[in-house]
Short mmCIF file of C-alpha atoms in Angstrom, two decimals:
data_model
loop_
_atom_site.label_atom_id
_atom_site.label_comp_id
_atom_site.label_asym_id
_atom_site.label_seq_id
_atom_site.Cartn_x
_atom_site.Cartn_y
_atom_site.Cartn_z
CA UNK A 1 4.76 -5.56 12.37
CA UNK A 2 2.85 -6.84 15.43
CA UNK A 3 1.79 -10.40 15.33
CA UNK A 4 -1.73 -9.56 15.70
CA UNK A 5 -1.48 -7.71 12.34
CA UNK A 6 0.53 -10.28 10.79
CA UNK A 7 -2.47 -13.12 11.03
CA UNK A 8 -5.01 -10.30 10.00
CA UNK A 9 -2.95 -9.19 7.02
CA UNK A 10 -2.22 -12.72 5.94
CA UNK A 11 -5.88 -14.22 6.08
CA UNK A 12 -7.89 -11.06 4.31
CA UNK A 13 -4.42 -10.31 1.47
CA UNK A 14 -4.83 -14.27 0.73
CA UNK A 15 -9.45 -13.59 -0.12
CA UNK A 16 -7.76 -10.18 -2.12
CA UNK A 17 -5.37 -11.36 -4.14
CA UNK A 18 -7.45 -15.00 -5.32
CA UNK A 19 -11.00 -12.61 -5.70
CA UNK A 20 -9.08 -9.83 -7.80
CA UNK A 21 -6.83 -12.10 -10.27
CA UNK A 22 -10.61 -14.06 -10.98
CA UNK A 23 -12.23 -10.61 -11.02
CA UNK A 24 -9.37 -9.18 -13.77
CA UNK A 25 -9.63 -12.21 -15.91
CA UNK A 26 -13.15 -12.30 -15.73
CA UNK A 27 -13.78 -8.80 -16.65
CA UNK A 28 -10.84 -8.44 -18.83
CA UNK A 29 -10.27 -5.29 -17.13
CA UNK A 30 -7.01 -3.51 -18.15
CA UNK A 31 -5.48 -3.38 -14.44
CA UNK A 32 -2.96 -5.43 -12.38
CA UNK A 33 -4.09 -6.67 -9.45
CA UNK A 34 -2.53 -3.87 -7.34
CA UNK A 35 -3.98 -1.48 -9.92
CA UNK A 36 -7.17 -2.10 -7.80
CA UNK A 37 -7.87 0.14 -4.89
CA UNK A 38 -10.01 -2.46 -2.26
CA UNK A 39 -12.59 -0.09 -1.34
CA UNK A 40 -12.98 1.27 -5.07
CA UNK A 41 -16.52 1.50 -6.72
CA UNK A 42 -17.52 -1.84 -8.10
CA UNK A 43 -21.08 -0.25 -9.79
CA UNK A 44 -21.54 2.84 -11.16
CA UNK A 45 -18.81 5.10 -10.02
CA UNK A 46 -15.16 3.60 -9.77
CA UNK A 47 -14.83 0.93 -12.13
CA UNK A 48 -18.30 1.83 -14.00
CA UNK A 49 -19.65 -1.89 -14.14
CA UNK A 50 -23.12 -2.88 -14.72
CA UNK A 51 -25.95 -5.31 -14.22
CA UNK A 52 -24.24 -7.94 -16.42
CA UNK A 53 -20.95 -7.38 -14.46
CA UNK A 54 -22.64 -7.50 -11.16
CA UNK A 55 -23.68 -11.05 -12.24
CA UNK A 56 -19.69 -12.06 -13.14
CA UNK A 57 -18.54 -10.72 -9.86
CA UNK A 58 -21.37 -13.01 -8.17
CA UNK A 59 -20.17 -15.98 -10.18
CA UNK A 60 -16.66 -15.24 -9.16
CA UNK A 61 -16.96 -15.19 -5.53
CA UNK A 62 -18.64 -18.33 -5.87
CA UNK A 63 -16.18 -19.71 -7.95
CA UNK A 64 -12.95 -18.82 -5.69
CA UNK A 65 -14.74 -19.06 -2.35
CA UNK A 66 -17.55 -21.57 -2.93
CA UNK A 67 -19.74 -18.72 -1.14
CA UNK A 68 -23.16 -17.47 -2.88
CA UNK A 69 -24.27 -13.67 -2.82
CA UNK A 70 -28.14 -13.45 -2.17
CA UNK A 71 -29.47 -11.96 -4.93
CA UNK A 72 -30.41 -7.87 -5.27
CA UNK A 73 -27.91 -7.55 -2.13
CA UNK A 74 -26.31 -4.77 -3.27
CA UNK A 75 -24.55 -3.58 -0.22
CA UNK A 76 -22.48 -6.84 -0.76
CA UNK A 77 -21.07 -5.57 -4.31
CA UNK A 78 -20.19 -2.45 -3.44
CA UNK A 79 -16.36 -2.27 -3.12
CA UNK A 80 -13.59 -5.47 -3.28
CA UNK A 81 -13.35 -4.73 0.70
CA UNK A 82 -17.19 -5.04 1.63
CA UNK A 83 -17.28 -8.63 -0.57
CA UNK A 84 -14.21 -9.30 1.50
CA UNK A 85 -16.14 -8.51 4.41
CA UNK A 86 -18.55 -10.95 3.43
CA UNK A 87 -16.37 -13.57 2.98
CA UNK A 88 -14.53 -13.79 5.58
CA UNK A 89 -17.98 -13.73 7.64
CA UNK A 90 -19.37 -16.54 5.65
CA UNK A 91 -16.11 -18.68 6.47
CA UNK A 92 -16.22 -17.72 10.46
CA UNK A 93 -19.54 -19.09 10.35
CA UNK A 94 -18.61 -22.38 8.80
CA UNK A 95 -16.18 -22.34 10.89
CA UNK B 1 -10.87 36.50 -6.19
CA UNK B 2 -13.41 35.31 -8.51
CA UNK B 3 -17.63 35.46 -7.11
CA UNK B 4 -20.07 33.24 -8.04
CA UNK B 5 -22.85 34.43 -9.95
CA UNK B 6 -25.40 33.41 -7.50
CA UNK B 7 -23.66 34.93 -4.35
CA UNK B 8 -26.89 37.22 -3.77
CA UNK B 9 -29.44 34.66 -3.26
CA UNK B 10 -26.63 32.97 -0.88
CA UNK B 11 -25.63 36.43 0.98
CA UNK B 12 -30.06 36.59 1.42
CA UNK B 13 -29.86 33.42 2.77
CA UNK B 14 -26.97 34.20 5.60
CA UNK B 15 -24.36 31.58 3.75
CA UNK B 16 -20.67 31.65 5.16
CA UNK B 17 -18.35 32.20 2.56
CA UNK B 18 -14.29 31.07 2.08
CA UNK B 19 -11.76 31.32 -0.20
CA UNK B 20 -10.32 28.63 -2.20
CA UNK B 21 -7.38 28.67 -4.35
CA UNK B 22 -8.54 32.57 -5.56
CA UNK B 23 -12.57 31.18 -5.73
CA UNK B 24 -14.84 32.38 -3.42
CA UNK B 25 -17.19 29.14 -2.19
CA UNK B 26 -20.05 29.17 0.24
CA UNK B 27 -18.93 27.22 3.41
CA UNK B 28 -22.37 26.51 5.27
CA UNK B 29 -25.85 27.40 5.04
CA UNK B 30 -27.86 25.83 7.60
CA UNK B 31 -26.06 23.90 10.44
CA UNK B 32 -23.90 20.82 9.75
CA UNK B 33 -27.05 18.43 10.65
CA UNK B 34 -29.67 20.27 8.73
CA UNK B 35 -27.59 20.29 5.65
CA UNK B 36 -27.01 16.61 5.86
CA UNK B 37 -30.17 15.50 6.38
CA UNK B 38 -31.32 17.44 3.51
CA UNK B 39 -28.89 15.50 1.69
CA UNK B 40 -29.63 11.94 2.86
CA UNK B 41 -33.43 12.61 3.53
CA UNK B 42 -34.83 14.92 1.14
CA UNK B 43 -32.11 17.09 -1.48
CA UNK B 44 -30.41 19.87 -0.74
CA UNK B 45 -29.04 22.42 -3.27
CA UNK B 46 -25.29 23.92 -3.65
CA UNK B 47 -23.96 26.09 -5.51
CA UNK B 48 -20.89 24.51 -7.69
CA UNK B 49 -19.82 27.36 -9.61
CA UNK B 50 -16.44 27.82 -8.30
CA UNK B 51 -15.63 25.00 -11.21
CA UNK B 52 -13.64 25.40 -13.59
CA UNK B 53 -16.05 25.03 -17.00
CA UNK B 54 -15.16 24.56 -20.36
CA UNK B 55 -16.75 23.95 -23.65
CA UNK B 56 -14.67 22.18 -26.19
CA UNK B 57 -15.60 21.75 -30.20
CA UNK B 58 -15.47 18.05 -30.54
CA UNK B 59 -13.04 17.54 -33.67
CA UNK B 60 -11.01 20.23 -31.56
CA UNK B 61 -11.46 19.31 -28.01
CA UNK B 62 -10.76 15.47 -28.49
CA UNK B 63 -6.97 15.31 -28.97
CA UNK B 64 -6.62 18.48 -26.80
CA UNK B 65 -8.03 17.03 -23.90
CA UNK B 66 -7.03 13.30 -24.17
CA UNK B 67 -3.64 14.91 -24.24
CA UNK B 68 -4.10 16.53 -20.75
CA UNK B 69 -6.40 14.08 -19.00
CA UNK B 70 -5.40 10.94 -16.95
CA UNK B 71 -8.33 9.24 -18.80
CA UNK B 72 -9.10 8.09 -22.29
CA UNK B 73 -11.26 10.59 -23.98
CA UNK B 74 -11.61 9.11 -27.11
CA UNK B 75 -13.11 6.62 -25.37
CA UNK B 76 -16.27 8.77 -24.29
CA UNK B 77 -19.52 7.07 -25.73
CA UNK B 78 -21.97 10.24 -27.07
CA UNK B 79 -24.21 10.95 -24.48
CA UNK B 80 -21.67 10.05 -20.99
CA UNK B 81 -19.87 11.27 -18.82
CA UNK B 82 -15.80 10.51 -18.33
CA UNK B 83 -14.40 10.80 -14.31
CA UNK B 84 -10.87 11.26 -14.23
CA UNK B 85 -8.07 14.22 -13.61
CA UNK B 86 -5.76 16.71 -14.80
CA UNK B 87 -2.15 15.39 -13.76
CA UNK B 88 0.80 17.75 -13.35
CA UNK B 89 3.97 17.33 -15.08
CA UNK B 90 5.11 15.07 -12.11
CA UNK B 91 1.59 12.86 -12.40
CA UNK B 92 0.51 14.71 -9.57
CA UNK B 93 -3.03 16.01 -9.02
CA UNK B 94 -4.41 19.17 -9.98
CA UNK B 95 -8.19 18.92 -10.42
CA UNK B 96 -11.08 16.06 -10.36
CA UNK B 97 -13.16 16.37 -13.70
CA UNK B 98 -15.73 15.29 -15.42
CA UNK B 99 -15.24 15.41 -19.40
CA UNK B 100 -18.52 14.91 -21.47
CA UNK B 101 -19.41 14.44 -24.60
CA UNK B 102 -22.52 16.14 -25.41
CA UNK B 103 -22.94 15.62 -29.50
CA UNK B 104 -20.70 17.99 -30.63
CA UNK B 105 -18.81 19.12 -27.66
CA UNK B 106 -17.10 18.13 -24.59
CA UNK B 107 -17.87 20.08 -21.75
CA UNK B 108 -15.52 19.81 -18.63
CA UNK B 109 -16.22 20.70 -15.12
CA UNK B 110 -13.09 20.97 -12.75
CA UNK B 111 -12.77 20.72 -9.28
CA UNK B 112 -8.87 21.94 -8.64
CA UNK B 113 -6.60 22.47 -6.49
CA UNK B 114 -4.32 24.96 -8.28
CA UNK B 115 -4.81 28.64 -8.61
CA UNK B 116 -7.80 29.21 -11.02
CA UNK B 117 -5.92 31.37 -13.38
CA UNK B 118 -3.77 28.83 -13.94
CA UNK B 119 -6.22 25.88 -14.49
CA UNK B 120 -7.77 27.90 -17.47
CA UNK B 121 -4.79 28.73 -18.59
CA UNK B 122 -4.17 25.12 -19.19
CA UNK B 123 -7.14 23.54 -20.49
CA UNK B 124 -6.96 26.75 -23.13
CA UNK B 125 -3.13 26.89 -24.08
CA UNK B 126 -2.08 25.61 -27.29
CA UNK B 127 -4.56 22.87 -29.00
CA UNK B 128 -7.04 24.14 -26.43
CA UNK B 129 -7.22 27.42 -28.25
CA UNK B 130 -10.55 26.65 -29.69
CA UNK B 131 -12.42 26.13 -26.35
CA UNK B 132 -14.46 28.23 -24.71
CA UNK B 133 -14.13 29.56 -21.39
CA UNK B 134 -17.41 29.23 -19.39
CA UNK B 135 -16.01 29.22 -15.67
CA UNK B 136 -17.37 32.77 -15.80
CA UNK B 137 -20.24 33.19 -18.16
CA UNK B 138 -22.03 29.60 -16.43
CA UNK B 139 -23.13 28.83 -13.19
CA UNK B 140 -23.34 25.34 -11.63
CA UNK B 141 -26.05 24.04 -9.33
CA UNK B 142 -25.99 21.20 -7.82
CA UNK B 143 -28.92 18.93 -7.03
CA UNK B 144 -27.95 15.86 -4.56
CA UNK B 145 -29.93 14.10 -2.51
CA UNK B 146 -32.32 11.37 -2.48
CA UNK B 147 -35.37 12.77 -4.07
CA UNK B 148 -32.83 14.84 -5.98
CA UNK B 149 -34.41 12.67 -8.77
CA UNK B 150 -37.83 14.39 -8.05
CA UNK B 151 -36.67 17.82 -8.50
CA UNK B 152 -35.18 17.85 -12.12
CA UNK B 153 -38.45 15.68 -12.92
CA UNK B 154 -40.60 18.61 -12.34
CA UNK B 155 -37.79 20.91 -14.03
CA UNK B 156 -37.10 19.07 -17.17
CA UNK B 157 -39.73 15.94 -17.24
CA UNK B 158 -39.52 12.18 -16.39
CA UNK B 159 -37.67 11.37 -19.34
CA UNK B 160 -34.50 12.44 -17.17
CA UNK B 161 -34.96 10.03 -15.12
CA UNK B 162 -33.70 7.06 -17.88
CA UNK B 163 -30.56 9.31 -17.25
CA UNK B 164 -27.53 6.74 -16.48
CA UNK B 165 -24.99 7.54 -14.00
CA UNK B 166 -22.16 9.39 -15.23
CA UNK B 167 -24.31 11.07 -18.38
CA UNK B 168 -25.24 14.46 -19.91
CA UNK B 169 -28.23 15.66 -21.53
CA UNK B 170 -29.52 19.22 -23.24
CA UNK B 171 -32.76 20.06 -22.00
CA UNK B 172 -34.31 23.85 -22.43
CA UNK B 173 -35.10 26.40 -19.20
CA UNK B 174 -37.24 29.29 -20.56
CA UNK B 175 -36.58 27.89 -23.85
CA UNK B 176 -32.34 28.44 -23.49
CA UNK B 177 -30.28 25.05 -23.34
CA UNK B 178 -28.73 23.89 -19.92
CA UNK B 179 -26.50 20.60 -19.70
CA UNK B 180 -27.82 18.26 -17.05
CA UNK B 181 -24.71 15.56 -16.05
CA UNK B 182 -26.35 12.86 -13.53
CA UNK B 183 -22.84 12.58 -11.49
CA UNK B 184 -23.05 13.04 -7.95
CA UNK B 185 -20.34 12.58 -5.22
CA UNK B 186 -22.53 11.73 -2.04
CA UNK B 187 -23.36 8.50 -2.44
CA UNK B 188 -27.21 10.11 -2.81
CA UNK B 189 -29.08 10.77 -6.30
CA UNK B 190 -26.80 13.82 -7.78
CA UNK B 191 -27.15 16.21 -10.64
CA UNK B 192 -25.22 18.98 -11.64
CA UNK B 193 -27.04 21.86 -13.92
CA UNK B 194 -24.75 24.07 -16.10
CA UNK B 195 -26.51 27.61 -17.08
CA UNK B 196 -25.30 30.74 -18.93
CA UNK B 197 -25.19 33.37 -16.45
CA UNK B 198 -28.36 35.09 -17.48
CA UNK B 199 -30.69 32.11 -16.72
CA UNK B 200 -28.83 31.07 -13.33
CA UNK B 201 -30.36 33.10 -10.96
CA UNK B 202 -34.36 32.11 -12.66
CA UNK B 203 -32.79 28.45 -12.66
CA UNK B 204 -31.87 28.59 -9.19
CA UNK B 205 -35.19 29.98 -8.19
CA UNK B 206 -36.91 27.12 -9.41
CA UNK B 207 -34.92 24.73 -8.08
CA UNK B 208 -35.03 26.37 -4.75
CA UNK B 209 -38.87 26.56 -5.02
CA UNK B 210 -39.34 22.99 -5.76
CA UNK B 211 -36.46 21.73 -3.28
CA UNK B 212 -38.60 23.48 -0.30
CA UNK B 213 -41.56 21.38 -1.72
CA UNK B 214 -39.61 18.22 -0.56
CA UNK B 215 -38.35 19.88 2.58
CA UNK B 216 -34.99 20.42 1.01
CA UNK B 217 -32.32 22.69 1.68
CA UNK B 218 -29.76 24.86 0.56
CA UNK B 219 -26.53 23.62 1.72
CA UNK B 220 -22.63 25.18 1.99
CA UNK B 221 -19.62 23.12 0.56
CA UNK B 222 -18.67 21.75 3.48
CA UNK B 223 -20.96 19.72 3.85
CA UNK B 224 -19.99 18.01 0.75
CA UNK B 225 -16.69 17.05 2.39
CA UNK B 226 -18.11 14.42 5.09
CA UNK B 227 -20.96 13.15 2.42
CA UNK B 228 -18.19 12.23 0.13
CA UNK B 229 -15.81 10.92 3.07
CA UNK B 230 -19.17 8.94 4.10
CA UNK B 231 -19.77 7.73 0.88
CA UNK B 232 -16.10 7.40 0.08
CA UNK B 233 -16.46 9.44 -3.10
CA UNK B 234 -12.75 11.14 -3.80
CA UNK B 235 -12.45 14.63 -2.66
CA UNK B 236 -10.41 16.63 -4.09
CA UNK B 237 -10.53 19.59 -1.48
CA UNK B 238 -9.66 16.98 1.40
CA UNK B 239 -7.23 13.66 0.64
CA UNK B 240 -6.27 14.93 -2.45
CA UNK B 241 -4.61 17.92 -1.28
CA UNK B 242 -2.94 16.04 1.16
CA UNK B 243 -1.70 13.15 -0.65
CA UNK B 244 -1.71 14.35 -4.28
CA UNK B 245 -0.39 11.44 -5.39
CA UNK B 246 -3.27 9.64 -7.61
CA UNK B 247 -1.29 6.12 -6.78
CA UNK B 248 -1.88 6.40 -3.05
CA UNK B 249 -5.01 8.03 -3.73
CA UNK B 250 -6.37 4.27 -5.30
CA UNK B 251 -6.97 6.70 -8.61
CA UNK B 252 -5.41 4.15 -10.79
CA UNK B 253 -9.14 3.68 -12.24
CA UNK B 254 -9.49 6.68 -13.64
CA UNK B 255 -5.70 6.58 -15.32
CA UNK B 256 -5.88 5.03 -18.96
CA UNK B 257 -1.99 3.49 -18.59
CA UNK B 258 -2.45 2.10 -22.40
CA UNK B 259 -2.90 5.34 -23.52
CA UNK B 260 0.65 6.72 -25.37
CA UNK B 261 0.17 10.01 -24.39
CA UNK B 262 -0.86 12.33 -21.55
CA UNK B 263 0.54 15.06 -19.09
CA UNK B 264 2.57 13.41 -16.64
CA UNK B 265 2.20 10.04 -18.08
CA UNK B 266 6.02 9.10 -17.79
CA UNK B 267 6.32 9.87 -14.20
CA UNK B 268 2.74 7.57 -13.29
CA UNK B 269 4.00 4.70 -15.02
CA UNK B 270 7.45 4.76 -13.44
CA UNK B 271 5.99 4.93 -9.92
CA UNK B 272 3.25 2.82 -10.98
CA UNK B 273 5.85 -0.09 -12.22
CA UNK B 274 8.25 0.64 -8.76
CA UNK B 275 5.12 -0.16 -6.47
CA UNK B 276 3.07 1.96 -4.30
CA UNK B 277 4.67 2.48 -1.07
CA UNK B 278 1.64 4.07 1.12
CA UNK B 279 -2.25 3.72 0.28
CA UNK B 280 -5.15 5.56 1.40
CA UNK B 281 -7.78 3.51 3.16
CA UNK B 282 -10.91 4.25 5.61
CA UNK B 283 -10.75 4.05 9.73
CA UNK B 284 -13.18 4.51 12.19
CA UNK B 285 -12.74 5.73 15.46
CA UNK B 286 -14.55 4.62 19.09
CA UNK B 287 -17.21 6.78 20.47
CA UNK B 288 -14.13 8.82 22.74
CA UNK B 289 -12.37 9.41 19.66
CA UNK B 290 -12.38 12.05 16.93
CA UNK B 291 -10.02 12.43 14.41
CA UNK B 292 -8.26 15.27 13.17
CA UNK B 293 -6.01 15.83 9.83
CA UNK B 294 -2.64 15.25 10.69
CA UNK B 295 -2.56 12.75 13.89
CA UNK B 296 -0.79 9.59 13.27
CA UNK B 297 -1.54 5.73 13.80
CA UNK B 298 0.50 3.35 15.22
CA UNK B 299 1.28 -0.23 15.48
CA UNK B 300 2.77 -1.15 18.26
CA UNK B 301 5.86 1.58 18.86
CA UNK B 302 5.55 1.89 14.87
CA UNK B 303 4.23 4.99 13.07
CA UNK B 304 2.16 3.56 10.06
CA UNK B 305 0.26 5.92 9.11
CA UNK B 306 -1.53 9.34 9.05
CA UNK B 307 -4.87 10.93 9.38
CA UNK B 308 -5.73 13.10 5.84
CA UNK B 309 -9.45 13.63 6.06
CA UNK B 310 -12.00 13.40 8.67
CA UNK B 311 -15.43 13.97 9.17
CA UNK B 312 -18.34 13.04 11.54
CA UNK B 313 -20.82 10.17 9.93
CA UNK B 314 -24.81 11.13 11.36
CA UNK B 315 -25.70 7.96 9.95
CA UNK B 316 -22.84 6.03 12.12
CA UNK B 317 -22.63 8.31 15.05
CA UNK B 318 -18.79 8.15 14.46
CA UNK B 319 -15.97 9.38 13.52
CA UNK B 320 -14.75 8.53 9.98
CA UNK B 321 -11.49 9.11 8.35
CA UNK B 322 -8.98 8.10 5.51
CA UNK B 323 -5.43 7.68 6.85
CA UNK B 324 -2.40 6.98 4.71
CA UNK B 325 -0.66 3.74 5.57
CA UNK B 326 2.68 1.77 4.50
CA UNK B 327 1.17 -0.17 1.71
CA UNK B 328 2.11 -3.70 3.98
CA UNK B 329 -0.69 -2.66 6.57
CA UNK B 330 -2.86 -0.75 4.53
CA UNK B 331 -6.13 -3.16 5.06
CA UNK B 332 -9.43 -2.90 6.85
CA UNK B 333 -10.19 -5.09 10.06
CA UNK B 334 -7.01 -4.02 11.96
CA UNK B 335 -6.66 -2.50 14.92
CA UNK B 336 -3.88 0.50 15.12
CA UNK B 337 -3.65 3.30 18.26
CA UNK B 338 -4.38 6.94 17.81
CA UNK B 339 -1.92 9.62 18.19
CA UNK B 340 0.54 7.94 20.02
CA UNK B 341 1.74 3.79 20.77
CA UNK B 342 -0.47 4.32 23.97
CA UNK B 343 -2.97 5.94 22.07
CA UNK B 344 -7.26 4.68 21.92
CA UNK B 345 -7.39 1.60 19.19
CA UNK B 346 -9.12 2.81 15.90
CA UNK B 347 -9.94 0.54 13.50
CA UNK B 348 -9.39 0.86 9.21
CA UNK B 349 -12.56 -0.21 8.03
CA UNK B 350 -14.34 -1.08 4.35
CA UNK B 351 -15.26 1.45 2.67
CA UNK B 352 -18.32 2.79 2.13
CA UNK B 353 -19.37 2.17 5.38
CA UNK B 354 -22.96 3.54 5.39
CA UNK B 355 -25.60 2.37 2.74
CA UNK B 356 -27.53 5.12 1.51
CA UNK B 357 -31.35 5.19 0.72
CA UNK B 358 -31.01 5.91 -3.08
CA UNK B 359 -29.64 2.24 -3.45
CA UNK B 360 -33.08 1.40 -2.50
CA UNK B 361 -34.66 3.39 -5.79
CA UNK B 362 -34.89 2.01 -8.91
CA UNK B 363 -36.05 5.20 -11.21
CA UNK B 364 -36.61 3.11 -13.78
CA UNK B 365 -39.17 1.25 -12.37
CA UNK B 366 -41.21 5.27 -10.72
#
């Protein structure tokens, strides 16, 4: 593996691993962490979670990251990869 | 090669028409851009009776099925709607279905990718003896789009619209029951309508007449492909045929692994429990760039992966795919090259990429 990979790989598997162990527990969803596809359906389709959920996953990435969601932004919620998104954009801009 | 019952009203409208797995489909319509604007602007209309359809009693059906099915049927609330699939022997894919339990029955719609004759065969064999075969006597039109909501409001009333993703409801056309599942695959509003033969083409008519009313259109499978790529919806007719495995797939969501028994159950679990090697995962390609099925992706002088469904995203004015990657660099934000070690840099992406208008509708609140 190129080294350019390596440092990408390292810093977004590190947000995936602490956000879906929270997310599991949580939830008490019947997977193992690698049971989760990143870019599966959080609402609706996918996993099939709902309002109440949406409010859990909020909580958690506020809990592991210290990072809040605005509220009603959907787009944010919509897979484990597009909250991972936000995260890591929310941390480059801390810096 | 089995005809859809609404072929006519297709051949009148100039459709292209394909074969798949011994089903005839319509292929296109309009042109690629009409048909998915229809979809993301207004609704457009398709014809999904190439599915496999079953009815099931439900003292009968529930064992038979939650013996074939990935997912837990028993677990179906009255009223909803189960996604999940019918494994092979080896835990491999064979169709995408819906199971749902509609008060007394299940009724199952299957998207496959084995030869239709045997699909039936399956779902009716030995505890399924007691269901009945509808792939023939129903048709299946599908409603997607984002005033798709709009159309089976003037068809069946607003009380539809309390209808919950991933549900099914009995609602009377010309005073004969149709099944109404809200469960669509483009990221849009989506409804599927399941009619005896007799009533399909009057059905269709109406739903035709109304869709124009919005500026909709009627719209080919194909289609369907890049709204579900776009919307990263699982499609059976594109990754799944060329992965098949429901692991690399990132299925493991609609797989009940608690559940004792089901159709190549043993052989899931076992490559569950050894790891998945390769995983499926969304790229994007630069405005020189478009992919095709089959290319590979490299990092470095390292194959890593492999192109298994493309399509062209309107919304993005790019190129999407979904590429199969070693499971160690199977993540979005990285940079691999395209066809070759000196190939353009693509990146894998999130996935969905695009953000449709129906997120912006609450039909609760129309």
């Amino acid at each position: 593996m190129t080294e350019t990979l390596r440092v990408l790989i390292e810093r977004r598997a590190a947000i995936i691993n602490r956000f879906k162990e929270d997310l599991i527990q949580r939830l008490n969803l019947p997977y193992e962490p690698q049971d989760l596809h990143e870019d599966v359906s959080l609402l609706g389709a996918g996993l099939g979670l709902d309002s109440l959920d949406a409010l859990e996953i909020v909580l958690c990435v506020e809990n592991c990251f210290g990072i809040k969601i605005p509220d009603q932004n959907t787009s944010i919620l919509r897979s484990i990869n597009t909250i991972v998104d936000y995260v890591i954009a929310r941390q480059e801009k801390r810096g | 090669m089995r005809v859809s019952p609404l072929k006519n009203r297709f051949v009148r409208n100039n459709a292209s028409f394909s074969e798949r797995y011994g089903i005839e489909v319509v292929t296109r319509v309009r042109d690629a851009r009409t048909e998915y604007d229809a979809v993301r602007e207004t609704v457009g209309i398709t014809d999904f009776s190439f599915m496999q359809k079953f009815r099931f009693p439900e003292e009968a059906g529930l064992d038979h099925l939650d013996g074939l099915m990935a997912g837990n049927v028993a677990k179906i609330r009255f009223g909803r709607v189960l996604h999940t699939f019918l494994p092979d022997d080896e835990g491999m894919l064979l169709a995408d279905c819906y199971i749902a339990n509609s008060d007394d029955e299940f009724i199952v719609l299957c998207e496959s990718i084995a030869d239709d004759a045997d699909v039936r065969r399956r779902f009716l064999a030995g505890g399924g003896r007691d269901g009945e075969d509808w792939t023939e006597s129903h048709a299946v039109i599908g409603v997607d789009g984002y005033k798709a909501w709009e159309v089976v409001r003037q068809l069946f009333g607003a009380d539809i619209l309390g209808l919950p993703y991933l549900s099914i409801e009995r609602y009377l056309f010309n005073d004969i029951p149709v099944r109404v599942l809200r469960c669509g695959k483009t990221s849009e509003f989506g409804y599927l309508i399941v009619a005896p033969q007799e009533l399909a083409g009057a059905l269709f008519d109406t739903v035709m007449t109304i869709a124009q009313s919005l500026n909709g259109s009627l719209c080919g499978t194909a289609v369907h492909n890049d709204l579900r790529l776009e919307g990263r919806f699982f499609n059976i007719f594109a990754e799944g045929r060329e992965v098949r495995d429901p692991l690399a797939l990132g299925l493991q969501w609609m797989i009940d692994f608690e559940k004792e028994r089901f159709i190549g159950r043993d052989a899931l679990v076992a490559r569950r429990s050894a790891g998945v090697r390769k995983k499926i995962i969304g790229i994007r390609a630069p405005d020189s760039v478009t992919f095709e099925t089959g290319k590979t992706l490299f990092d470095g002088d390292t194959e890593v992966g492999a192109v298994k469904a493309a399509c062209y995203s309107y919304q993005l004015n790019a190129s999407l795919g979904l590429a199969l990657f070693e499971s160690d660099v199977a993540y979005a934000g990285l940079p691999f090259h395209y066809g070759s070690p000196s190939g353009q840099v693509v990146q894998s992406i999130s996935m969905p990429p695009i953000m449709p208008k129906s997120l912006t509708v609450k039909l609760d609140e129309l």
